[in-house]
Amino acid sequence: MITGVLVPGAAYPTQAPLLDLADAVLADRQCAVEHITWAVPSGLLQIGPEPFVRAHVTAGLHRVQEAEPRGSVVVIAKSLGSYAAALVAERGLPAVWLTPVLTDESIVESITASPAPALLIGGSADQLWVRAAAEATGKQTLTIPGADHSLRVPGPVRHYAEVLGAVGTAMEQFFDTLLGTSAPSPPRHW
């Protein structure tokens, strides 16, 4: 069994759309989910967020291991959560990086160095997404044209819904590969 560890962004809780979508994709595959929560202290970005993020993610991984000692883990992190990249690489965990901070060389290096598979998703209008850096990691990437740091795109709200559909499909395919399945999700009845 796989447990997904959802890691929030600075002002993006695990109930926000992209992480909620990851939760739903995992639930459709009967996977457990661990939600990490935090209150980001002011000035964290100026002093270096890696120790703060590492401590929270380490605690979350510990809770997962206590609950399911023989289970596998996949980390799904949004933005600030990408400061867990070194920890994730050290532990050889697969990961989904939603709008990772690719302007930080240490994050790019850690994602690249990780022996586990990863999926990086970002928007071309996000200043923290560097498409060339994402592609240079050698990991699977998805760049959403015109999307900002929340993966919102200009235009009618249906365009954002289409983005969520593309992101959800990419995560479904990634998790199915991790699980060794190619079976589609059970049909939903509305």
PDB file of C-alpha atoms in Angstrom, residues 29-115:
ATOM      1  CA  ARG A  29      -6.712   4.077  -5.566  1.00  0.00           C
ATOM      2  CA  GLN A  30      -7.488   3.115  -1.954  1.00  0.00           C
ATOM      3  CA  CYS A  31      -4.293   4.824  -0.748  1.00  0.00           C
ATOM      4  CA  ALA A  32      -3.992   6.408   2.678  1.00  0.00           C
ATOM      5  CA  VAL A  33      -3.196  10.119   2.953  1.00  0.00           C
ATOM      6  CA  GLU A  34      -1.280  12.060   5.609  1.00  0.00           C
ATOM      7  CA  HIS A  35      -1.953  15.821   5.683  1.00  0.00           C
ATOM      8  CA  ILE A  36       0.838  18.049   6.947  1.00  0.00           C
ATOM      9  CA  THR A  37      -0.238  21.365   8.425  1.00  0.00           C
ATOM     10  CA  TRP A  38       1.814  24.319   9.536  1.00  0.00           C
ATOM     11  CA  ALA A  39       1.730  27.976  10.449  1.00  0.00           C
ATOM     12  CA  VAL A  40       4.498  29.629   8.481  1.00  0.00           C
ATOM     13  CA  PRO A  41       6.338  32.165  10.647  1.00  0.00           C
ATOM     14  CA  SER A  42       6.932  35.596   9.162  1.00  0.00           C
ATOM     15  CA  GLY A  43      10.407  36.023   7.736  1.00  0.00           C
ATOM     16  CA  LEU A  44      10.848  32.294   7.059  1.00  0.00           C
ATOM     17  CA  LEU A  45      11.846  32.824   3.442  1.00  0.00           C
ATOM     18  CA  GLN A  46      14.537  35.296   4.472  1.00  0.00           C
ATOM     19  CA  ILE A  47      16.165  32.932   6.999  1.00  0.00           C
ATOM     20  CA  GLY A  48      15.851  29.787   4.918  1.00  0.00           C
ATOM     21  CA  PRO A  49      12.796  27.540   4.948  1.00  0.00           C
ATOM     22  CA  GLU A  50      14.485  24.150   4.478  1.00  0.00           C
ATOM     23  CA  PRO A  51      14.875  23.254   8.211  1.00  0.00           C
ATOM     24  CA  PHE A  52      11.262  24.272   8.942  1.00  0.00           C
ATOM     25  CA  VAL A  53       9.875  22.227   6.039  1.00  0.00           C
ATOM     26  CA  ARG A  54      12.203  19.283   6.794  1.00  0.00           C
ATOM     27  CA  ALA A  55      11.023  19.126  10.426  1.00  0.00           C
ATOM     28  CA  HIS A  56       7.338  19.070   9.455  1.00  0.00           C
ATOM     29  CA  VAL A  57       7.766  16.523   6.664  1.00  0.00           C
ATOM     30  CA  THR A  58       9.985  14.311   8.850  1.00  0.00           C
ATOM     31  CA  ALA A  59       7.264  14.303  11.519  1.00  0.00           C
ATOM     32  CA  GLY A  60       4.658  13.407   8.888  1.00  0.00           C
ATOM     33  CA  LEU A  61       6.801  10.572   7.545  1.00  0.00           C
ATOM     34  CA  HIS A  62       7.266   9.303  11.100  1.00  0.00           C
ATOM     35  CA  ARG A  63       3.480   9.232  11.640  1.00  0.00           C
ATOM     36  CA  VAL A  64       3.047   7.296   8.389  1.00  0.00           C
ATOM     37  CA  GLN A  65       5.722   4.775   9.334  1.00  0.00           C
ATOM     38  CA  GLU A  66       4.111   4.211  12.729  1.00  0.00           C
ATOM     39  CA  ALA A  67       0.715   3.607  11.100  1.00  0.00           C
ATOM     40  CA  GLU A  68       1.959   1.467   8.198  1.00  0.00           C
ATOM     41  CA  PRO A  69       5.526   0.237   8.902  1.00  0.00           C
ATOM     42  CA  ARG A  70       5.783  -1.804   5.693  1.00  0.00           C
ATOM     43  CA  GLY A  71       4.007   0.625   3.389  1.00  0.00           C
ATOM     44  CA  SER A  72       5.435   2.811   0.659  1.00  0.00           C
ATOM     45  CA  VAL A  73       5.267   6.590   0.640  1.00  0.00           C
ATOM     46  CA  VAL A  74       4.878   9.214  -2.053  1.00  0.00           C
ATOM     47  CA  VAL A  75       5.287  12.914  -1.222  1.00  0.00           C
ATOM     48  CA  ILE A  76       3.041  15.466  -2.927  1.00  0.00           C
ATOM     49  CA  ALA A  77       4.256  18.998  -2.178  1.00  0.00           C
ATOM     50  CA  LYS A  78       3.171  22.478  -3.214  1.00  0.00           C
ATOM     51  CA  SER A  79       5.665  25.341  -3.608  1.00  0.00           C
ATOM     52  CA  LEU A  80       7.154  25.929  -0.114  1.00  0.00           C
ATOM     53  CA  GLY A  81       6.832  22.181   0.401  1.00  0.00           C
ATOM     54  CA  SER A  82       9.447  21.676  -2.324  1.00  0.00           C
ATOM     55  CA  TYR A  83      12.042  22.606   0.308  1.00  0.00           C
ATOM     56  CA  ALA A  84      11.586  18.965   1.378  1.00  0.00           C
ATOM     57  CA  ALA A  85      13.362  17.884  -1.834  1.00  0.00           C
ATOM     58  CA  ALA A  86      16.653  17.069  -0.078  1.00  0.00           C
ATOM     59  CA  LEU A  87      14.865  14.934   2.541  1.00  0.00           C
ATOM     60  CA  VAL A  88      12.821  13.189  -0.157  1.00  0.00           C
ATOM     61  CA  ALA A  89      16.001  12.467  -2.158  1.00  0.00           C
ATOM     62  CA  GLU A  90      17.838  11.174   0.923  1.00  0.00           C
ATOM     63  CA  ARG A  91      15.018   8.730   1.593  1.00  0.00           C
ATOM     64  CA  GLY A  92      14.591   7.783  -2.078  1.00  0.00           C
ATOM     65  CA  LEU A  93      10.884   8.604  -2.089  1.00  0.00           C
ATOM     66  CA  PRO A  94       8.834   9.239  -5.215  1.00  0.00           C
ATOM     67  CA  ALA A  95       7.284  12.690  -5.347  1.00  0.00           C
ATOM     68  CA  VAL A  96       4.914  15.010  -7.120  1.00  0.00           C
ATOM     69  CA  TRP A  97       6.198  18.590  -7.023  1.00  0.00           C
ATOM     70  CA  LEU A  98       3.374  21.072  -7.637  1.00  0.00           C
ATOM     71  CA  THR A  99       4.788  24.478  -8.648  1.00  0.00           C
ATOM     72  CA  PRO A 100       8.170  23.768  -7.048  1.00  0.00           C
ATOM     73  CA  VAL A 101      10.588  26.626  -6.355  1.00  0.00           C
ATOM     74  CA  LEU A 102      12.929  25.944  -9.265  1.00  0.00           C
ATOM     75  CA  THR A 103      14.699  29.284  -8.840  1.00  0.00           C
ATOM     76  CA  ASP A 104      16.414  27.666  -5.832  1.00  0.00           C
ATOM     77  CA  GLU A 105      19.380  25.666  -7.113  1.00  0.00           C
ATOM     78  CA  SER A 106      19.400  23.349  -4.080  1.00  0.00           C
ATOM     79  CA  ILE A 107      15.846  22.207  -4.826  1.00  0.00           C
ATOM     80  CA  VAL A 108      16.667  21.506  -8.464  1.00  0.00           C
ATOM     81  CA  GLU A 109      19.814  19.605  -7.436  1.00  0.00           C
ATOM     82  CA  SER A 110      17.922  17.521  -4.877  1.00  0.00           C
ATOM     83  CA  ILE A 111      15.126  16.606  -7.289  1.00  0.00           C
ATOM     84  CA  THR A 112      17.716  15.697  -9.905  1.00  0.00           C
ATOM     85  CA  ALA A 113      19.742  13.596  -7.435  1.00  0.00           C
ATOM     86  CA  SER A 114      16.768  11.613  -6.169  1.00  0.00           C
ATOM     87  CA  PRO A 115      16.847   8.007  -7.357  1.00  0.00           C
TER      88      PRO A 115
END
